[in-house]
mmCIF file of C-alpha atoms and ligand atoms in Angstrom:
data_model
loop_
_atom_site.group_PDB
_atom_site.id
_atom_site.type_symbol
_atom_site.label_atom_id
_atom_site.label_comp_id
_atom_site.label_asym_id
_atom_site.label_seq_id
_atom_site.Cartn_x
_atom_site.Cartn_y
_atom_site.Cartn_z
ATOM 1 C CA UNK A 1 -6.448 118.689 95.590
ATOM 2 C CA UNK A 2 -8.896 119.385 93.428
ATOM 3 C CA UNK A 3 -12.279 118.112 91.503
ATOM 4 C CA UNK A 4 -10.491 116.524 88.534
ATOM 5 C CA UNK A 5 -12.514 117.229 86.459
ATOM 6 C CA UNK A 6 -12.450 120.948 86.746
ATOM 7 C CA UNK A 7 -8.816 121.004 88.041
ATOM 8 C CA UNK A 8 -6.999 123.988 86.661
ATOM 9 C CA UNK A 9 -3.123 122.666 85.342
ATOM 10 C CA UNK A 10 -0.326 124.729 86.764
ATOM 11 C CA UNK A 11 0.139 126.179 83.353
ATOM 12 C CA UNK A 12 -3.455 127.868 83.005
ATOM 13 C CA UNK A 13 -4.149 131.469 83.665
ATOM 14 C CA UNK A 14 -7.553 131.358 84.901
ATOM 15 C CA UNK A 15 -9.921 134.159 84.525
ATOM 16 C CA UNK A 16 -11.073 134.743 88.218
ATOM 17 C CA UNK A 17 -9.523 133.147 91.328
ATOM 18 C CA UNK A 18 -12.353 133.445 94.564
ATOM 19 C CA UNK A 19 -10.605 132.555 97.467
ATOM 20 C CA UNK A 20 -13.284 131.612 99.792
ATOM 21 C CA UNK A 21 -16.650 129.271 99.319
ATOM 22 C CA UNK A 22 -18.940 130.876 101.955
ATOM 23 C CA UNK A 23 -21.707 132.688 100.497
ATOM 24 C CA UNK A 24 -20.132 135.721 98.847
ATOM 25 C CA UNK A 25 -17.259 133.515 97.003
ATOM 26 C CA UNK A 26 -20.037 130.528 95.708
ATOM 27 C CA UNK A 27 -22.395 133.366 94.606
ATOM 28 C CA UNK A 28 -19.021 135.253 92.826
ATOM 29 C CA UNK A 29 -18.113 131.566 91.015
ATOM 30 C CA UNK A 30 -21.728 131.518 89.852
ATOM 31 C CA UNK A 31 -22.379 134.725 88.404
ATOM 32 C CA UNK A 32 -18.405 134.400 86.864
ATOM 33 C CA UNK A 33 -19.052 130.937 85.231
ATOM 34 C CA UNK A 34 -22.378 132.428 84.054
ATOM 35 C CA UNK A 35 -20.466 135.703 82.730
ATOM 36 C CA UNK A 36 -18.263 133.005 80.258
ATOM 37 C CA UNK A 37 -15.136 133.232 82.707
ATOM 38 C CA UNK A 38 -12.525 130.366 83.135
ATOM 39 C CA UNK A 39 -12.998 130.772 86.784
ATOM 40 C CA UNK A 40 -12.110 128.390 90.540
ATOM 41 C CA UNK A 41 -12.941 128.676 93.805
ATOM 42 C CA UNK A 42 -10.518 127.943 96.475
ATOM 43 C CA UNK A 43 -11.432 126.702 99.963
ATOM 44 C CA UNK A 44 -9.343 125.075 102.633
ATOM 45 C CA UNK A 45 -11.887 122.818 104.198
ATOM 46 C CA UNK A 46 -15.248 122.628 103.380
ATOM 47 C CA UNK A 47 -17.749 124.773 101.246
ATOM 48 C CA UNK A 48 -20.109 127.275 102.939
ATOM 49 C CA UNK A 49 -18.178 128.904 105.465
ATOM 50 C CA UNK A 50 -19.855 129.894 108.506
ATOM 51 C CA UNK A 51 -23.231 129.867 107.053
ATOM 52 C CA UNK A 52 -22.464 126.247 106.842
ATOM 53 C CA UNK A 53 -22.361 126.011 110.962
ATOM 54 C CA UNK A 54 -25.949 128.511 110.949
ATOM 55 C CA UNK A 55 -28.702 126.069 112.473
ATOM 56 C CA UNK A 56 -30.926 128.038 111.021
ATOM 57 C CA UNK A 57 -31.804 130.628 108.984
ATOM 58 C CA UNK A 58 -34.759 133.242 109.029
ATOM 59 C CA UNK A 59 -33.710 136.137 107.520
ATOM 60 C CA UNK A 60 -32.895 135.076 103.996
ATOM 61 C CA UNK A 61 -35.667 135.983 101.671
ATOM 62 C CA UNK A 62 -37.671 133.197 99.594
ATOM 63 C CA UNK A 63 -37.942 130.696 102.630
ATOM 64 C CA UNK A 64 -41.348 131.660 104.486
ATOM 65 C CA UNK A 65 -40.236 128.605 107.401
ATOM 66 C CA UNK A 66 -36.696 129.239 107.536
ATOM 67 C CA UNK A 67 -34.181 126.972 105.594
ATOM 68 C CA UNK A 68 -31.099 125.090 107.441
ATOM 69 C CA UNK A 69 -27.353 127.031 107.344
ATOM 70 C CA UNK A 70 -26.133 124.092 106.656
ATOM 71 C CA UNK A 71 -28.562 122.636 103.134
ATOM 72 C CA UNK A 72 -28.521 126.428 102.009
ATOM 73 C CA UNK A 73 -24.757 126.332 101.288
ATOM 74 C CA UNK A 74 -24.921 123.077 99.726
ATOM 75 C CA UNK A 75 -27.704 124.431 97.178
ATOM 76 C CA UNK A 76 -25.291 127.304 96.573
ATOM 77 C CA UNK A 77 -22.501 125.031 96.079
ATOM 78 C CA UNK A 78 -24.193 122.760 93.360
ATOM 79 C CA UNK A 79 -25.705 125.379 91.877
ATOM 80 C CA UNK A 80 -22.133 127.129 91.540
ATOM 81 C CA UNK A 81 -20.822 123.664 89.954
ATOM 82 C CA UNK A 82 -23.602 123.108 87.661
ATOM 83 C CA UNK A 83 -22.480 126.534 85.683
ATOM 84 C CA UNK A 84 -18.668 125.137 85.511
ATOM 85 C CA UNK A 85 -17.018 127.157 88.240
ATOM 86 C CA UNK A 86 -13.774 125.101 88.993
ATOM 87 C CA UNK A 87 -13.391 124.024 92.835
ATOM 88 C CA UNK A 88 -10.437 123.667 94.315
ATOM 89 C CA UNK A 89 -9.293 121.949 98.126
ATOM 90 C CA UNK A 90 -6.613 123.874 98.978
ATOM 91 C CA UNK A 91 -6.425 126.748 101.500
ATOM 92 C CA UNK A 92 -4.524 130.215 99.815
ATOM 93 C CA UNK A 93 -1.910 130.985 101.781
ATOM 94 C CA UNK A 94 0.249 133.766 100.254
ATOM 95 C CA UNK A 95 -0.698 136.002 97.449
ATOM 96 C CA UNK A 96 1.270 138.557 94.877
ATOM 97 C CA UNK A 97 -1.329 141.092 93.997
ATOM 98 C CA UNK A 98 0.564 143.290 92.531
ATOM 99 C CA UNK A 99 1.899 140.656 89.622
ATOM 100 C CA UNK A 100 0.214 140.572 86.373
ATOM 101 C CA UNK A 101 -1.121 137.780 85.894
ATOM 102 C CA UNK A 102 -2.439 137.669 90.309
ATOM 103 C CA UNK A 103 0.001 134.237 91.944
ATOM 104 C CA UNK A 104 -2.087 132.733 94.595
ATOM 105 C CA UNK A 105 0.413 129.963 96.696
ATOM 106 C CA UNK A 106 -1.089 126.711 98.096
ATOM 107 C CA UNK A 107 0.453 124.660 100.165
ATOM 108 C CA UNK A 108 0.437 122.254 96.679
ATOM 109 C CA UNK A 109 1.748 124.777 94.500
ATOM 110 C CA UNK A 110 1.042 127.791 92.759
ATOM 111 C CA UNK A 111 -2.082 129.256 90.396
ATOM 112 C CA UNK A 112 -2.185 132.059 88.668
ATOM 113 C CA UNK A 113 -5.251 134.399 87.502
ATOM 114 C CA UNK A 114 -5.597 137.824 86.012
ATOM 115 C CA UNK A 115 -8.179 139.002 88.783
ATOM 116 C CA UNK A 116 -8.956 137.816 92.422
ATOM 117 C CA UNK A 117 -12.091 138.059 94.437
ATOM 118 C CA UNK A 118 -11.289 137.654 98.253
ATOM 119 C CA UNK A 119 -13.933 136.128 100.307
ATOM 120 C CA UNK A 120 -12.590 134.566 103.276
ATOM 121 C CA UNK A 121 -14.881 135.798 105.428
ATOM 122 C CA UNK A 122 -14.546 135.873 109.673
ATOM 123 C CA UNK A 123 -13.845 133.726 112.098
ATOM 124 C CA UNK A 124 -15.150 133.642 116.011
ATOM 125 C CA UNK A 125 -13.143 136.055 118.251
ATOM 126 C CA UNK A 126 -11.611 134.906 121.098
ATOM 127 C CA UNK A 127 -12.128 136.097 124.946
ATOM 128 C CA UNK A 128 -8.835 136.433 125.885
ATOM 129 C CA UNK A 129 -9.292 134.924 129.205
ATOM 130 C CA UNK A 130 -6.675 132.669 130.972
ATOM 131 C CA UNK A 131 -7.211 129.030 130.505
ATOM 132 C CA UNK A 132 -9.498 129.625 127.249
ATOM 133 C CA UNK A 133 -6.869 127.693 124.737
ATOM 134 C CA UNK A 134 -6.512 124.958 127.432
ATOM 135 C CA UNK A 135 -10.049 124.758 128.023
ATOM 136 C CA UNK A 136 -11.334 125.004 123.858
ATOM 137 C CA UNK A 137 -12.446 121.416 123.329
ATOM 138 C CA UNK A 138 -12.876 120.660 127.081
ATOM 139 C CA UNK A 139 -16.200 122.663 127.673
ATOM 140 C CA UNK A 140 -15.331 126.288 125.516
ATOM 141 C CA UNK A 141 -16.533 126.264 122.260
ATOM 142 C CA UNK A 142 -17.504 128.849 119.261
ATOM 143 C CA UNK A 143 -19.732 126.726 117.801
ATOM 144 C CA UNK A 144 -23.352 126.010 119.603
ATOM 145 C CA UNK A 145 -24.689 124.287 116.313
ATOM 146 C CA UNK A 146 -21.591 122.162 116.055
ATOM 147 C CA UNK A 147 -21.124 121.378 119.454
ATOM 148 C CA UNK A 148 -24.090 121.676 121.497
ATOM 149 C CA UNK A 149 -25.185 118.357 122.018
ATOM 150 C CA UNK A 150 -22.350 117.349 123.709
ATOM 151 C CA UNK A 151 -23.903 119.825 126.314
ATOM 152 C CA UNK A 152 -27.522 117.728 125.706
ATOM 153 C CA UNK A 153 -29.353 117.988 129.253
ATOM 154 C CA UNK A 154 -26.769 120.470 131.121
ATOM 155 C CA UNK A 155 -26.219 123.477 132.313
ATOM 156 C CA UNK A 156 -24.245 125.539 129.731
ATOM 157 C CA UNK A 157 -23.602 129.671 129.343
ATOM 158 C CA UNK A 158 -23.525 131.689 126.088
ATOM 159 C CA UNK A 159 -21.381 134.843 126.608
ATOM 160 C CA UNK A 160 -22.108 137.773 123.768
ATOM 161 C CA UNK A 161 -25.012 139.933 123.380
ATOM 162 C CA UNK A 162 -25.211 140.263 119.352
ATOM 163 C CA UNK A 163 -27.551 137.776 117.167
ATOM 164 C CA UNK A 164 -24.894 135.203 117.456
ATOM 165 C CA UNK A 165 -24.820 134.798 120.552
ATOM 166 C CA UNK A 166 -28.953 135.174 120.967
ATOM 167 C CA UNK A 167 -29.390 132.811 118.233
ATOM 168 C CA UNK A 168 -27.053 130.305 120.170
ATOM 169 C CA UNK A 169 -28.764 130.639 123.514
ATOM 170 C CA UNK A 170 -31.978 129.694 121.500
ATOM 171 C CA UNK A 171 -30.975 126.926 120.210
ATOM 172 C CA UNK A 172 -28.962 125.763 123.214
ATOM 173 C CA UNK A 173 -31.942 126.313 125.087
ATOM 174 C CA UNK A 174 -33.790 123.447 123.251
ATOM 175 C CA UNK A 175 -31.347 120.838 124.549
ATOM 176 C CA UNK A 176 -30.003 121.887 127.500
ATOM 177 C CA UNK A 177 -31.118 121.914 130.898
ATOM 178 C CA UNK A 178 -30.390 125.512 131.984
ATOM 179 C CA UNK A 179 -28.795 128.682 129.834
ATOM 180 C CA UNK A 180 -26.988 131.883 131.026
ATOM 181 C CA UNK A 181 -26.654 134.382 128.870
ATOM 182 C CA UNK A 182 -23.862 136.736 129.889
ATOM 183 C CA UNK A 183 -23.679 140.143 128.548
ATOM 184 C CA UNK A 184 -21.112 142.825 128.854
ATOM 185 C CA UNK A 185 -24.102 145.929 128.760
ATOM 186 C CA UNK A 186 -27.620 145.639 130.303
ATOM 187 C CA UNK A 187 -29.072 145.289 126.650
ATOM 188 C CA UNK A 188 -28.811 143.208 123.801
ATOM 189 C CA UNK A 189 -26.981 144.083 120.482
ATOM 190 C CA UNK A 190 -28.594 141.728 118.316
ATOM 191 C CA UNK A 191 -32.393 142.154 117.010
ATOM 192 C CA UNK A 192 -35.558 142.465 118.919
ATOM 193 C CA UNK A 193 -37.425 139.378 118.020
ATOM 194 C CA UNK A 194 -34.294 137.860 119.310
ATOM 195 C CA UNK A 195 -34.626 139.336 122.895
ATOM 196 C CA UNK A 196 -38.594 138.872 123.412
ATOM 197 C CA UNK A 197 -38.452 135.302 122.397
ATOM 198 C CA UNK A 198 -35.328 134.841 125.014
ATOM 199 C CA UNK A 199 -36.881 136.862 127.612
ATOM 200 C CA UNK A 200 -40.036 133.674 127.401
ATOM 201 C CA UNK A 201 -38.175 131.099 128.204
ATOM 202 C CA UNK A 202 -38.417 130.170 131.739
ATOM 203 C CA UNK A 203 -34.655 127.682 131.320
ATOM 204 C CA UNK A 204 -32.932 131.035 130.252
ATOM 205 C CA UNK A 205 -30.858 133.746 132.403
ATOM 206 C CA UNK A 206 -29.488 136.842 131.363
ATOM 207 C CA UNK A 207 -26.476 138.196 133.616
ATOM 208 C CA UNK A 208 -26.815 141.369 132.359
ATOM 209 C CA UNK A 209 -23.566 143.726 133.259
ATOM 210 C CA UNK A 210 -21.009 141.189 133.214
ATOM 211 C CA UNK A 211 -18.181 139.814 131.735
ATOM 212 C CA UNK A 212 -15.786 136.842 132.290
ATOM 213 C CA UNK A 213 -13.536 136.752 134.756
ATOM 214 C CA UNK A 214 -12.160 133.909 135.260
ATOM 215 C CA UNK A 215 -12.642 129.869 134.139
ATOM 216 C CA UNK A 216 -12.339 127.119 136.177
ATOM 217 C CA UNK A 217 -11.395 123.338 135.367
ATOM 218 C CA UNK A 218 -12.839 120.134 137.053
ATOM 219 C CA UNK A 219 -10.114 117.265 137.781
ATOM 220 C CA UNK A 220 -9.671 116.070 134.948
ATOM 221 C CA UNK A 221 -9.349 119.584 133.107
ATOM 222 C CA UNK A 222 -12.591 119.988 131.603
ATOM 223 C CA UNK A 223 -14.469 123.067 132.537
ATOM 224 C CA UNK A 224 -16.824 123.227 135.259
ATOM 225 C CA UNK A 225 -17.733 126.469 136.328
ATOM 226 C CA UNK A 226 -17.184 130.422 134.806
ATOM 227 C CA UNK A 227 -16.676 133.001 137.401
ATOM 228 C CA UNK A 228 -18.375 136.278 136.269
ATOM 229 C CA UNK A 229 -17.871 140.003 137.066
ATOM 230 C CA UNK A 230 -19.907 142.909 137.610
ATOM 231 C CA UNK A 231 -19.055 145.508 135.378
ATOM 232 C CA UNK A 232 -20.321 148.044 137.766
ATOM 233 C CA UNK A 233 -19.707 146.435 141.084
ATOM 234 C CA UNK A 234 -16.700 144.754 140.356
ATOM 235 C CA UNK A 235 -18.552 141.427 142.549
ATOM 236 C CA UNK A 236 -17.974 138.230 141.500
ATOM 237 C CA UNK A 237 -20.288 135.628 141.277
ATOM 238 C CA UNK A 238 -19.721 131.507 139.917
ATOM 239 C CA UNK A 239 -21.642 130.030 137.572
ATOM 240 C CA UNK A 240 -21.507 125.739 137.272
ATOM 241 C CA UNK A 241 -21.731 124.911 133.749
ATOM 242 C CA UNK A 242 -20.538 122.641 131.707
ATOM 243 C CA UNK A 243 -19.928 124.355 128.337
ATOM 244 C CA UNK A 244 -19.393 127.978 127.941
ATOM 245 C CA UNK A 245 -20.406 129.334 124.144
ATOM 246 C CA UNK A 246 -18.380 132.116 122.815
ATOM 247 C CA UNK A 247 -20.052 134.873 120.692
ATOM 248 C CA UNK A 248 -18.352 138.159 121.100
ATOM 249 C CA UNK A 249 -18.170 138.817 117.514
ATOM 250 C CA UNK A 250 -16.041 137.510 114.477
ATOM 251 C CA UNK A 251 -12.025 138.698 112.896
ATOM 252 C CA UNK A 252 -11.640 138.859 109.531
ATOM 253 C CA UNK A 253 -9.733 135.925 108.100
ATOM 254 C CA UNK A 254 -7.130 138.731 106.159
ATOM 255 C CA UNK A 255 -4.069 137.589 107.461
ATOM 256 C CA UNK A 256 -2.845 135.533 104.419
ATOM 257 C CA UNK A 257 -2.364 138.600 102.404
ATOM 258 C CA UNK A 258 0.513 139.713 104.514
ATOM 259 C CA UNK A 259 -0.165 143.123 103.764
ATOM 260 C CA UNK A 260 -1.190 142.882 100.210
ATOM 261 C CA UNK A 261 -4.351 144.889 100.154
ATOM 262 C CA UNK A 262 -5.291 147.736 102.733
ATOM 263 C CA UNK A 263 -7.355 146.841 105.555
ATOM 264 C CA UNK A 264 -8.934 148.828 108.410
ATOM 265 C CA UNK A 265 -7.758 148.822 112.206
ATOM 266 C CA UNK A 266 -10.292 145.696 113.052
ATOM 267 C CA UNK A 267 -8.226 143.734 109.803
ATOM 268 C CA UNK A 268 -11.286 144.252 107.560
ATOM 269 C CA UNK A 269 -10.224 144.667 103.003
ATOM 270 C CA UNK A 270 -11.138 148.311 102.597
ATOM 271 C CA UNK A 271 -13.664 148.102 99.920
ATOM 272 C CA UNK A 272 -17.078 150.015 99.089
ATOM 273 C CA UNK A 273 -20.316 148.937 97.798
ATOM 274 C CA UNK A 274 -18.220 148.078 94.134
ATOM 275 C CA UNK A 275 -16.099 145.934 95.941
ATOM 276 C CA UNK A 276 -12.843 146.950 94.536
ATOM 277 C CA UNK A 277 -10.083 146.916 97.057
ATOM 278 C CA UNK A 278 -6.912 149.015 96.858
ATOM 279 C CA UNK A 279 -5.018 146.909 94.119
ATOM 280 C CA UNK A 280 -6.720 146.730 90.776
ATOM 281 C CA UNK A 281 -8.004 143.699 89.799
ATOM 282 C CA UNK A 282 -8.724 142.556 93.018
ATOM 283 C CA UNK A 283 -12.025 142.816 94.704
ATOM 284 C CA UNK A 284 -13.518 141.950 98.386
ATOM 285 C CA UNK A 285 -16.665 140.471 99.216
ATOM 286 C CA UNK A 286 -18.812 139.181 102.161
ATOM 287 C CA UNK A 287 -17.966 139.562 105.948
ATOM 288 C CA UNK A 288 -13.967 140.202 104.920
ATOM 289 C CA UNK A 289 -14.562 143.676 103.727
ATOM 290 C CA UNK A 290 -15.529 146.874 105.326
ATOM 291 C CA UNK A 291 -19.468 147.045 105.506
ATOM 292 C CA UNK A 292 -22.159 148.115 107.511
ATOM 293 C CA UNK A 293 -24.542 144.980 107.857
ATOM 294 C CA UNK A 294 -22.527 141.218 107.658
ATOM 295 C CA UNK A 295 -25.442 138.664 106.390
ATOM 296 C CA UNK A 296 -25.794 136.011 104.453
ATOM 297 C CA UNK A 297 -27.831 138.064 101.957
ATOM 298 C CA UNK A 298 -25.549 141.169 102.266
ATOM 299 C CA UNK A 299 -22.862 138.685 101.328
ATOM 300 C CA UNK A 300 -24.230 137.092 98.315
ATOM 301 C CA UNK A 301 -24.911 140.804 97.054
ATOM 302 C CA UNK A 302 -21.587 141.253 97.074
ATOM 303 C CA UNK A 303 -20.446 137.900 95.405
ATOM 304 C CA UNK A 304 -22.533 138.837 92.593
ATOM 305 C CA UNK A 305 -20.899 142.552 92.099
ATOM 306 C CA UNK A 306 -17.441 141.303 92.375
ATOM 307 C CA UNK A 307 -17.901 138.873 90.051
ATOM 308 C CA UNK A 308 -19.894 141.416 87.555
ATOM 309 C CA UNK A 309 -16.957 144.022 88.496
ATOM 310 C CA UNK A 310 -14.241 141.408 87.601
ATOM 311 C CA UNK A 311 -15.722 140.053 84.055
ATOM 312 C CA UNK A 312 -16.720 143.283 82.919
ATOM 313 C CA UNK A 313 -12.884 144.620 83.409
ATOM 314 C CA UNK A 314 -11.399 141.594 81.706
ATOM 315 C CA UNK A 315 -13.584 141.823 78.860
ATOM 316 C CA UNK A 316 -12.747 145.413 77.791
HETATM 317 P P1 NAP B 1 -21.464 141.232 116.984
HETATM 318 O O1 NAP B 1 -22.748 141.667 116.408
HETATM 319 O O2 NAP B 1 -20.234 142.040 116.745
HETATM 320 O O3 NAP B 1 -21.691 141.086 118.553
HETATM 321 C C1 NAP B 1 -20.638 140.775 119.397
HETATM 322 C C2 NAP B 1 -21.147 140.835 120.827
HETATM 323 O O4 NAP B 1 -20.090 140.434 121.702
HETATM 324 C C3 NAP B 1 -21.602 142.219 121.263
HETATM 325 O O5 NAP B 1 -22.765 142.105 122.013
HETATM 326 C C4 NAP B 1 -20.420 142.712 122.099
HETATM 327 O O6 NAP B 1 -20.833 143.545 123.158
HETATM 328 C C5 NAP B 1 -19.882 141.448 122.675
HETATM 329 N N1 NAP B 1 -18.445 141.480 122.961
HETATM 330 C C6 NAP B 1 -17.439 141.842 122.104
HETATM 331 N N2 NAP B 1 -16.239 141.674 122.694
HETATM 332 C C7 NAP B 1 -16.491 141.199 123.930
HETATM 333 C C8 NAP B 1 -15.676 140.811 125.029
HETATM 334 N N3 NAP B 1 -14.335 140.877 124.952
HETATM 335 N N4 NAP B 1 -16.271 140.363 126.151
HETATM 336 C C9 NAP B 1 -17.620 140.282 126.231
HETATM 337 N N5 NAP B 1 -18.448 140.612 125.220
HETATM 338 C C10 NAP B 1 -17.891 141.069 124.096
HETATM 339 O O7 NAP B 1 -21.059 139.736 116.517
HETATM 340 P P2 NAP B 1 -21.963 138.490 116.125
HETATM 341 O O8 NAP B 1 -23.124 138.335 117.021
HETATM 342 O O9 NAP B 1 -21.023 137.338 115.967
HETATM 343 O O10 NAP B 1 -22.481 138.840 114.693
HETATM 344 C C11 NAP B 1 -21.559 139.116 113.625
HETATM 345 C C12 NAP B 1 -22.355 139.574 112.396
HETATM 346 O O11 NAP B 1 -23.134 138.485 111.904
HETATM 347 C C13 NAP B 1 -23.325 140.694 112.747
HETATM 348 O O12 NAP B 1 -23.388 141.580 111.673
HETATM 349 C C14 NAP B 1 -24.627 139.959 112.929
HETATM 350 O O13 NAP B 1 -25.767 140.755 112.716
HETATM 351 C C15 NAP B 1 -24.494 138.836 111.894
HETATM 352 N N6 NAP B 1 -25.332 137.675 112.302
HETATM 353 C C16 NAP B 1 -26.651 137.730 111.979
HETATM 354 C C17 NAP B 1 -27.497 136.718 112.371
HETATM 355 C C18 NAP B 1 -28.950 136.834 112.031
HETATM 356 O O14 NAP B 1 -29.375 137.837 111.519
HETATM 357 N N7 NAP B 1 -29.764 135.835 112.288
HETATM 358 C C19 NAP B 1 -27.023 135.647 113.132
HETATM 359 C C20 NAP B 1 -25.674 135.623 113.459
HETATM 360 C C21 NAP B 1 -24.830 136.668 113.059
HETATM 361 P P3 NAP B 1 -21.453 145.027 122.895
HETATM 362 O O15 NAP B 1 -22.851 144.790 122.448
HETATM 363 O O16 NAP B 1 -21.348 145.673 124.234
HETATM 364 O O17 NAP B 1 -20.583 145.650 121.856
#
């Protein structure tokens, strides 16, 4: 399960294992191939994480227009493979951290390194509302870039009031007849420009106050409407849509390490600015650790320290 040509055997030690190819764990195999390390980065699915599934991106300096989530992680990948990092398919699922040298297990094995970087990133949180599991695939989804044209020319709601969830309703708004966006506060989280270009489009509602109540299926179990509740009323009101967009924020994907490293109430590696989490050798980078602002750019920041961190220890 992985690029042959780079494929570590079970007998190598490599340098650095980077469990994760979103931005932090590409940028870490690029600066550790650069620094002269034997090193591979494993990913379960596909590279790029969720800046992979960004539409697009305006934030991330050098790209006056904007640049797509989705060609930004492919120019980090190749540019990751054209120093040598190793790639390889297979998603970590147990680790021994405190083992010298570090045993990641696959479901195809073992591999062994003598430091780890841990980028797994986050994952969409759920709402906890009845019916949501039945209901994912039939209407709820976490994804507006992935899935929103399934929704092309209906009436759909985004609930969420962070840049996620603005950025969605943007974009959702393009293709879709009519968007709700439901929000918890009377404000939204995510950044200004966000709001005032929201607030100008005449196919976009905010239900400010609110949360979800309840969801409710059509005949053949798809959904068809979201009943919503005043936060401060406790009324009810039902909206028809067709799709429903969750964006109430992300988990950390930590849950692998069974208790490995120590992580914060929300799940989040413990880690500061270095990077180094609470086993030595091992550091955490991107959205999985403990950090104040989770972007793309904050996250190849921390790719690149991890991986300095890392080679600089080995060499000494
Ligand atoms: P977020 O910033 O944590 O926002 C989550 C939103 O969901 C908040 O508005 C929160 O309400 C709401 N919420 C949480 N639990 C809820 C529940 N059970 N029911 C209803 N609403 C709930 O998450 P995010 O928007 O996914 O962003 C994650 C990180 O990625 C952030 O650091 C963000 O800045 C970054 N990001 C950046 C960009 C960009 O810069 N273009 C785009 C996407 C994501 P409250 O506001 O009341 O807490």
């Amino acid at each position: 399960m992985t690029d042959s040509a780079t494929a570590p055997n079970a007998s190598d030690v490599l340098d650095i294992a980077i469990i994760g190819a979103g931005p932090a764990g590409l940028t870490a195999g690029l600066y550790a191939a650069r620094a002269g390390m034997d090193a591979a980065v494993f990913e379960r699915v596909s590279p790029g994480g969720q800046l992979a599934q960004t539409e697009q991106l305006e934030n991330y300096p050098g790209f006056p227009e904007g640049t797509e989530g989705f060609a930004l992680a492919w120019s980090m990948k190749q540019q990751a493979d054209r120093f040598g990092v190793r790639s390889v398919s297979e998603e970590v699922t147990g680790v021994d951290l405190a083992s010298d040298p570090k045993v990641l297990s696959t479901p195809f094995g073992t591999h062994r390194a003598r430091a780890v970087i841990v980028a797994t990133g986050a994952r969409p949180r759920k709402l906890g509302v009845d019916g949501e599991d039945e209901l994912a695939g039939r209407g709820v989804s976490y994804c507006a870039t992935c899935d929103g044209n399934f929704f092309r020319g209906k009436t759909v709601a985004v609930v969420g009031g962070g840049n996620t969830a603005a950025a969605d309703a943007l974009y959702l708004a393009r293709i879709c007849e009519k968007v709700y966006l439901i929000h918890r506060r009377d404000r939204l989280r995510a950044t200004a420009v966000y709001h005032e270009r929201l607030a100008g489009l005449p196919n976009v509602e905010f239900v400010w106050n609110a949360t979800v109540a309840r969801l409710e299926a059509d005949g053949d179990g798809a959904l068809a409407a979201v009943a919503v509740r005043d936060v401060n009323t406790g009324e009810e009101r039902t909206l028809a849509v067709s799709g429903l967009f969750v964006a109430v924020g992300t988990q950390p994907n930590t849950e692998f390490l069974g208790g490995a490293l120590e992580l914060d109430a929300a799940g989040y590696i413990v880690a500061g600015e270095d990077g180094a989490a609470s086993v030595p050798g091992v550091w955490a980078a991107g959205d999985v650790r403990t950090k104040a602002l989770r972007q793309v750019v904050t996250a190849v920041a921390d790719g690149a320290v991890c991986a300095e961190q890392a080679a600089e220890r080995l060499s000494l």
